[in-house]
Coordinates of C-alpha atoms in Angstrom, one line a residue:
M709 CA 89.8 23.3 44.7
A710 CA 93.2 21.9 43.7
D711 CA 96.2 24.2 43.6
T712 CA 96.0 25.9 40.2
R713 CA 99.7 26.7 40.0
T714 CA 100.6 23.0 40.5
F715 CA 98.5 21.9 37.5
D716 CA 99.7 24.8 35.4
E717 CA 103.3 23.8 36.1
E718 CA 102.6 20.2 35.4
A719 CA 100.9 21.0 32.1
R720 CA 103.8 23.1 31.0
A721 CA 106.2 20.3 32.1
I722 CA 104.3 17.8 29.9
L723 CA 104.5 20.0 26.9
T724 CA 108.2 20.6 27.3
G725 CA 108.8 16.9 28.1
N726 CA 107.1 15.9 24.9
D727 CA 108.9 18.6 22.9
R728 CA 111.3 17.2 20.3
G729 CA 112.8 20.5 19.2
R730 CA 110.6 21.8 16.5
Y731 CA 107.6 19.5 17.0
T732 CA 105.8 17.8 19.9
V733 CA 104.9 14.1 20.2
P734 CA 101.5 13.3 21.7
T735 CA 103.1 11.3 24.5
D736 CA 106.4 9.5 25.0
G737 CA 106.6 6.0 23.7
L738 CA 103.1 5.3 22.4
Y739 CA 103.1 8.0 19.7
P740 CA 106.7 8.8 18.6
Y741 CA 106.0 11.2 15.7
Q742 CA 104.2 14.5 14.9
W743 CA 100.4 14.1 14.6
N744 CA 98.4 16.8 12.8
W745 CA 95.7 17.9 15.2
D746 CA 97.7 16.9 18.3
S747 CA 100.3 19.3 17.1
V748 CA 97.9 22.2 16.7
F749 CA 96.6 21.7 20.2
A750 CA 100.2 21.6 21.4
A751 CA 100.9 24.9 19.8
W752 CA 97.9 26.4 21.6
G753 CA 99.3 25.2 24.8
F754 CA 102.8 26.6 24.1
A755 CA 101.2 29.9 23.4
D756 CA 100.4 30.2 27.1
F757 CA 104.1 30.5 28.0
D758 CA 106.3 30.4 24.9
V759 CA 104.6 31.9 21.9
D760 CA 107.7 31.6 19.6
R761 CA 107.6 27.9 20.2
A762 CA 103.9 27.9 19.4
W763 CA 104.6 29.4 16.0
T764 CA 107.4 26.9 15.4
E765 CA 105.1 24.0 16.1
I766 CA 102.7 25.1 13.4
E767 CA 105.4 26.0 10.9
T768 CA 106.9 22.5 11.4
L769 CA 103.5 20.9 10.8
F770 CA 103.1 22.8 7.5
S771 CA 106.6 22.0 6.4
G772 CA 105.2 18.6 5.6
Q773 CA 102.4 19.8 3.4
W774 CA 102.1 18.0 0.1
P775 CA 102.2 19.8 -3.2
N776 CA 98.5 19.2 -3.6
G777 CA 97.8 21.1 -0.3
M778 CA 97.1 18.2 2.0
V779 CA 98.7 18.3 5.5
P780 CA 99.3 14.7 6.5
H781 CA 98.0 13.2 9.8
I782 CA 101.5 11.9 10.7
L783 CA 105.0 13.4 9.8
F784 CA 107.8 10.9 10.3
H785 CA 110.6 13.2 11.2
K786 CA 112.9 10.5 12.7
S787 CA 113.2 6.8 12.2
D788 CA 111.5 4.7 14.8
P789 CA 111.5 1.1 13.5
G790 CA 109.2 -0.2 16.3
Y791 CA 106.2 1.9 15.2
F792 CA 103.6 0.4 13.0
P793 CA 102.5 1.5 10.4
G794 CA 105.6 3.5 9.7
P795 CA 106.7 5.4 6.5
D796 CA 107.7 2.2 4.8
V797 CA 104.1 0.8 5.1
W798 CA 102.5 4.0 3.8
G799 CA 105.0 4.4 0.9
C800 CA 104.1 8.0 0.3
F801 CA 107.6 9.3 0.2
E802 CA 108.7 6.6 -2.3
A803 CA 105.7 7.5 -4.5
G804 CA 107.1 11.0 -4.8
V805 CA 103.8 12.7 -3.7
T806 CA 104.8 14.1 -0.3
G807 CA 106.5 17.3 0.8
P808 CA 110.0 17.1 2.1
V809 CA 109.1 15.0 5.1
P810 CA 108.0 11.3 4.9
S811 CA 104.4 11.1 6.0
S812 CA 101.1 9.2 6.0
G813 CA 98.8 9.5 3.1
I814 CA 95.7 11.0 4.8
S815 CA 94.9 14.1 6.8
Q816 CA 93.1 14.8 10.1
P817 CA 90.5 17.3 11.4
P818 CA 91.4 20.7 10.0
I819 CA 91.6 22.8 13.2
A820 CA 94.8 24.7 12.3
A821 CA 93.3 28.0 11.2
T822 CA 91.2 28.3 14.3
F823 CA 94.1 27.9 16.7
I824 CA 96.5 29.9 14.5
R825 CA 94.1 32.8 14.9
R826 CA 94.2 32.3 18.7
I827 CA 98.0 32.2 18.7
F828 CA 98.1 35.4 16.7
E829 CA 95.7 37.0 19.2
A830 CA 98.3 36.1 21.9
D831 CA 101.1 37.5 19.7
P832 CA 100.0 40.4 17.5
D833 CA 103.7 40.9 16.6
G834 CA 103.6 37.6 14.8
K835 CA 101.8 39.1 11.8
E836 CA 104.6 38.2 9.3
R837 CA 104.6 34.6 10.5
L838 CA 100.8 34.6 10.1
R839 CA 101.2 36.0 6.6
S840 CA 103.6 33.3 5.6
L841 CA 101.2 30.6 6.8
F842 CA 98.1 32.0 5.2
P843 CA 98.5 30.7 1.6
R844 CA 99.4 27.3 3.0
I845 CA 96.2 27.2 5.1
V846 CA 94.2 28.2 2.0
E847 CA 95.7 25.4 0.0
F848 CA 94.9 23.0 2.8
H849 CA 91.3 24.0 2.9
R850 CA 91.1 23.9 -0.9
W851 CA 92.4 20.3 -0.8
F852 CA 89.5 19.4 1.5
M853 CA 87.0 21.2 -0.7
T854 CA 88.3 19.5 -3.8
W855 CA 88.8 15.9 -2.6
R856 CA 86.8 15.4 0.6
T857 CA 83.3 16.7 0.1
D858 CA 79.9 15.2 -0.7
Q859 CA 76.9 17.5 -0.9
G860 CA 79.0 20.1 0.9
A861 CA 79.8 17.8 3.9
V862 CA 83.4 16.9 4.5
C863 CA 84.2 13.2 4.3
I864 CA 86.8 10.8 5.5
T865 CA 88.4 8.1 3.3
H866 CA 90.0 6.2 6.3
P867 CA 88.8 6.1 9.9
W868 CA 92.1 7.5 11.1
E869 CA 91.4 10.6 9.0
S870 CA 88.6 11.5 11.4
G871 CA 90.8 11.4 14.5
R872 CA 88.0 9.2 15.9
D873 CA 89.6 5.9 14.8
N874 CA 87.2 3.2 16.0
A875 CA 84.0 5.2 16.5
P876 CA 80.7 3.3 15.8
D877 CA 80.1 5.8 13.0
W878 CA 82.3 3.7 10.7
D879 CA 81.0 0.2 11.6
G880 CA 78.6 -0.1 8.7
A881 CA 81.0 1.3 6.0
M882 CA 83.9 -0.7 7.3
S883 CA 81.9 -4.0 7.4
A884 CA 81.8 -3.9 3.6
I885 CA 85.6 -4.2 3.4
D886 CA 87.1 -7.6 3.2
P887 CA 90.7 -7.2 4.4
V888 CA 92.0 -10.0 2.3
G889 CA 95.8 -10.2 1.9
V890 CA 96.7 -7.8 4.7
G891 CA 99.3 -10.2 6.1
E892 CA 100.9 -10.2 9.5
Y893 CA 101.9 -7.1 11.4
K894 CA 102.8 -6.1 15.0
R895 CA 101.0 -3.2 16.5
R896 CA 102.7 -0.8 18.9
D897 CA 99.7 0.6 20.7
T898 CA 98.6 -2.6 22.4
S899 CA 102.1 -3.1 23.9
H900 CA 101.8 0.3 25.7
V901 CA 98.1 0.3 26.6
D902 CA 95.6 -2.3 27.6
P903 CA 94.3 -3.9 24.4
M904 CA 90.7 -3.5 25.8
M905 CA 91.1 0.2 25.5
R906 CA 92.2 0.1 21.8
P907 CA 90.7 -0.8 18.4
T908 CA 90.2 -4.5 17.8
K909 CA 92.3 -6.6 15.4
E910 CA 89.3 -6.7 13.0
D911 CA 89.3 -2.9 13.0
Y912 CA 93.0 -2.8 12.4
D913 CA 93.0 -5.3 9.5
R914 CA 90.7 -3.0 7.7
Y915 CA 92.7 0.1 8.5
I916 CA 95.8 -1.5 7.0
W917 CA 93.9 -2.8 4.0
L918 CA 92.9 0.8 3.2
V919 CA 96.6 2.0 3.7
Q920 CA 97.7 -0.8 1.3
R921 CA 95.1 0.3 -1.3
G922 CA 96.4 3.9 -1.1
R923 CA 100.0 2.7 -1.5
R924 CA 99.0 0.5 -4.5
L925 CA 97.5 3.5 -6.2
G926 CA 100.4 5.8 -5.4
W927 CA 98.3 8.1 -3.2
D928 CA 97.0 9.7 -6.4
E929 CA 93.7 11.4 -5.3
A930 CA 92.1 11.1 -8.7
K931 CA 92.8 7.4 -8.9
L932 CA 91.7 6.9 -5.3
A933 CA 88.4 8.7 -6.0
E934 CA 87.5 6.5 -8.9
D935 CA 86.0 3.7 -6.7
R936 CA 86.0 4.6 -3.0
P937 CA 85.4 1.5 -0.9
F938 CA 85.1 3.7 2.2
M939 CA 83.9 7.3 2.2
V940 CA 81.8 8.7 5.1
A941 CA 80.6 12.3 5.6
D942 CA 81.8 13.1 9.1
P943 CA 80.5 15.7 11.6
T944 CA 84.0 16.2 13.0
M945 CA 85.5 17.1 9.7
T946 CA 82.6 19.2 8.5
F947 CA 82.2 21.2 11.7
T948 CA 86.0 21.7 12.2
L949 CA 86.5 22.9 8.6
L950 CA 83.5 25.2 8.9
R951 CA 84.9 26.8 12.0
S952 CA 88.4 27.0 10.6
N953 CA 87.0 28.5 7.4
R954 CA 85.3 31.3 9.4
D955 CA 88.6 31.9 11.2
L956 CA 90.5 31.9 8.0
A957 CA 88.2 34.6 6.6
E958 CA 89.0 36.7 9.6
I959 CA 92.7 36.1 9.1
A960 CA 92.3 37.2 5.5
D961 CA 90.8 40.5 6.7
V962 CA 93.7 41.1 9.1
L963 CA 96.2 40.5 6.3
G964 CA 94.2 42.5 3.7
E965 CA 93.8 39.3 1.6
D966 CA 90.8 38.5 -0.6
R967 CA 88.3 36.2 1.1
D968 CA 85.7 35.6 -1.6
E969 CA 86.8 32.0 -2.2
I970 CA 86.8 31.3 1.5
D971 CA 83.3 32.7 1.9
A972 CA 82.1 30.6 -0.9
W973 CA 83.5 27.5 0.8
T974 CA 81.7 28.6 4.0
E975 CA 78.4 28.7 2.3
E976 CA 79.0 25.3 0.8
L977 CA 79.9 23.8 4.2
E978 CA 76.9 25.4 5.9
A979 CA 74.7 23.6 3.3
G980 CA 76.7 20.4 3.8
A981 CA 76.1 20.5 7.6
L982 CA 72.4 20.2 6.9
T983 CA 72.9 16.9 5.2
L984 CA 74.3 15.4 8.4
W985 CA 71.0 16.0 10.4
N986 CA 69.4 12.6 11.1
D987 CA 65.7 13.1 11.8
V988 CA 65.4 9.6 13.3
L989 CA 68.3 10.1 15.7
E990 CA 67.4 13.8 16.3
S991 CA 71.1 14.6 16.0
Y992 CA 73.9 15.3 13.6
D993 CA 75.3 12.0 12.4
S994 CA 77.8 10.4 10.0
R995 CA 76.5 9.5 6.6
D996 CA 77.9 6.6 4.4
V997 CA 78.4 8.2 1.0
V998 CA 78.6 4.8 -0.7
T999 CA 75.2 3.6 0.6
G1000 CA 73.5 6.9 1.6
E1001 CA 72.7 5.4 5.1
F1002 CA 73.2 7.2 8.4
A1003 CA 75.3 5.5 11.0
Q1004 CA 72.6 6.1 13.7
S1005 CA 75.4 7.2 16.0
L1006 CA 75.1 10.1 18.3
S1007 CA 78.7 11.0 19.3
N1008 CA 80.7 13.8 20.9
A1009 CA 81.3 14.9 17.3
S1010 CA 77.6 15.6 17.0
F1011 CA 78.0 18.4 19.6
L1012 CA 80.7 20.1 17.6
S1013 CA 77.9 21.9 15.8
W1014 CA 78.2 24.8 18.2
W1015 CA 82.0 24.9 17.5
A1016 CA 81.0 25.4 13.9
G1017 CA 78.6 28.3 14.8
I1018 CA 75.4 26.2 14.3
D1019 CA 73.0 26.7 17.2
N1020 CA 70.4 23.9 16.9
P1021 CA 68.3 23.9 20.1
R1022 CA 67.5 20.2 19.8
M1023 CA 71.2 19.5 20.5
L1024 CA 70.9 21.0 23.9
N1025 CA 68.3 18.4 24.8
Q1026 CA 70.6 15.7 23.6
L1027 CA 73.5 17.2 25.6
E1028 CA 71.4 17.1 28.7
R1029 CA 70.4 13.5 28.2
V1030 CA 73.9 12.1 27.6
S1031 CA 75.3 14.2 30.4
D1032 CA 72.7 12.6 32.8
A1033 CA 73.5 9.1 31.5
A1034 CA 77.2 9.4 32.1
P1035 CA 78.5 11.3 35.2
F1036 CA 81.6 12.5 33.3
A1037 CA 80.4 14.1 30.0
V1038 CA 80.7 14.1 27.1
A1039 CA 81.0 10.4 26.2
S1040 CA 82.4 9.8 22.7
Y1041 CA 79.4 7.7 22.0
D1042 CA 75.8 7.8 23.4
P1043 CA 75.9 6.1 26.8
E1044 CA 72.4 4.7 26.1
G1045 CA 73.4 3.4 22.7
P1046 CA 73.8 -0.2 21.9
K1047 CA 77.6 0.0 21.1
F1048 CA 78.7 2.0 24.2
N1049 CA 81.9 0.8 25.7
P1050 CA 83.3 3.2 28.4
Q1051 CA 86.9 2.2 28.0
R1052 CA 87.4 1.4 24.3
Y1053 CA 88.9 4.5 22.6
W1054 CA 86.2 6.3 20.7
R1055 CA 83.3 4.0 21.6
G1056 CA 82.5 5.7 24.9
P1057 CA 85.5 7.4 26.6
V1058 CA 85.6 11.1 27.3
W1059 CA 88.2 13.1 25.4
G1060 CA 89.2 16.5 26.8
I1061 CA 89.9 18.0 23.5
M1062 CA 86.4 17.3 22.3
N1063 CA 84.9 18.7 25.5
T1064 CA 87.0 21.8 25.0
M1065 CA 85.7 22.5 21.5
I1066 CA 82.2 21.7 22.5
G1067 CA 82.5 24.0 25.5
I1068 CA 84.0 26.9 23.5
G1069 CA 81.3 26.4 20.9
L1070 CA 78.6 26.6 23.6
E1071 CA 80.2 29.8 24.9
D1072 CA 80.3 31.3 21.5
C1073 CA 76.6 30.5 21.0
G1074 CA 75.6 32.1 24.3
H1075 CA 75.0 28.9 26.3
I1076 CA 77.2 30.0 29.2
E1077 CA 75.8 27.8 31.9
E1078 CA 76.2 24.6 29.8
A1079 CA 79.7 25.6 28.9
E1080 CA 80.7 26.3 32.5
R1081 CA 79.3 23.0 33.6
L1082 CA 81.3 21.2 30.9
R1083 CA 84.4 23.1 31.8
A1084 CA 84.0 22.2 35.5
T1085 CA 83.5 18.5 34.6
T1086 CA 86.6 18.4 32.4
R1087 CA 88.7 20.2 35.0
R1088 CA 87.7 17.7 37.6
L1089 CA 88.6 14.8 35.4
I1090 CA 92.2 16.1 35.2
E1091 CA 92.5 17.3 38.8
E1092 CA 91.4 13.8 40.0
N1093 CA 93.0 11.6 37.3
G1094 CA 95.9 13.4 35.7
F1095 CA 96.6 14.4 32.1
A1096 CA 95.4 11.2 30.5
E1097 CA 94.7 10.6 26.8
Y1098 CA 91.0 10.0 27.6
F1099 CA 88.8 9.0 30.5
D1100 CA 86.0 6.5 31.5
P1101 CA 82.8 8.6 31.4
M1102 CA 81.2 6.4 34.1
T1103 CA 84.0 6.5 36.7
G1104 CA 86.4 9.2 35.5
A1105 CA 89.3 6.7 35.5
P1106 CA 92.2 7.6 33.2
A1107 CA 92.7 5.5 30.1
G1108 CA 95.0 5.3 27.1
G1109 CA 98.3 7.1 27.3
S1110 CA 99.5 9.3 30.2
R1111 CA 101.1 12.7 30.4
F1112 CA 99.3 13.6 27.2
T1113 CA 100.2 16.7 25.2
W1114 CA 96.8 17.8 24.1
T1115 CA 95.3 17.2 27.6
A1116 CA 98.0 19.5 29.0
A1117 CA 97.3 22.0 26.2
I1118 CA 93.6 22.3 26.9
W1119 CA 94.3 22.8 30.6
L1120 CA 96.5 25.9 29.8
G1121 CA 94.2 27.1 27.0
W1122 CA 90.7 26.6 28.6
L1123 CA 90.6 24.9 31.9
S1124 CA 93.0 26.6 34.3
P1125 CA 91.0 28.8 36.6
R1126 CA 93.8 31.4 37.0
D1127 CA 93.6 35.0 35.8
G1128 CA 89.9 35.3 36.8
R1129 CA 88.7 32.6 34.3
E1130 CA 86.7 31.0 37.0

């Protein structure tokens, strides 16, 4: 086995190297701003060796919260003219709808409450910081329940909102969009990473068309909801909000706050999760709200059901099958599916953060052997290939950005075998 101390030290060095004072970038160069769920994972990583810095990361993220409760997926703390699409493209700050920080107009998977609870467990003296964050988290969850649900399942209104940008889940819904009038633009991601590992131009045109629509409507949720060209009920969003809601209720108990509204949301989300079960696919799946059709896409998000506390035995069979089909589980899309691509972003590659949430969920549901197998696989990926953004599920080769914040964070939070964790 590799020297644990070496990997622990490297993970900490990546976090501190990507630290920009009060927030962390996902990796230097490729992603120059603060991303929502990346930042939450970063905070979890910091809690391993600097818990004050962990709290600061979360507090900085929530400093960009909008008056309506939404916490954006990007906060543009500093100008970086080379990044596209930057704050001038989103136009949220000019529309007067943001908080004090220029931002994007959409959110990302709501994992904050879960990891804030973990940070507090590492720092019981941080109760007042927890108390200060509590009403902000409640408003964040309320925003999702108000503007992003269909039949109790949580939806996305832009592929970027899911965190799984180019997943096959969105292909059907995105094909209905004609990105007329998008104009010319220059992407930053394909100048830092092999274009074969990133979303296609056809994908990107539609992404930008949706951004331009949001800007045209002033990012007014009521106006945006009148005629949604793209709205998909998403397992990632549904399962992460359900888990975070359970953790938020526990935080309420610690603080002596009322949890009735939170518990009502949990019941609604539990019912919503049932609407994501696809009998044909024998799996949880994304559902196009506009057409009512399932995506027919088994993805790593399907396995977040355990993270949400839903123990469906049929998913164990699926996990075994996809793990046998790709040596380095869990592929972001079914390795036996027709759209599998082992290197293109969310159409096949393994993501350590998803493995971590799946593994912790398996542990919580009592599937210890499966969880340990997944932990060992994920640990091996990093030990043999470094702290990459994602990995090829067939070869284990690193892909995307390098020295990645959230990959370092999950090493410190879940993968390092020190302290008897083995």
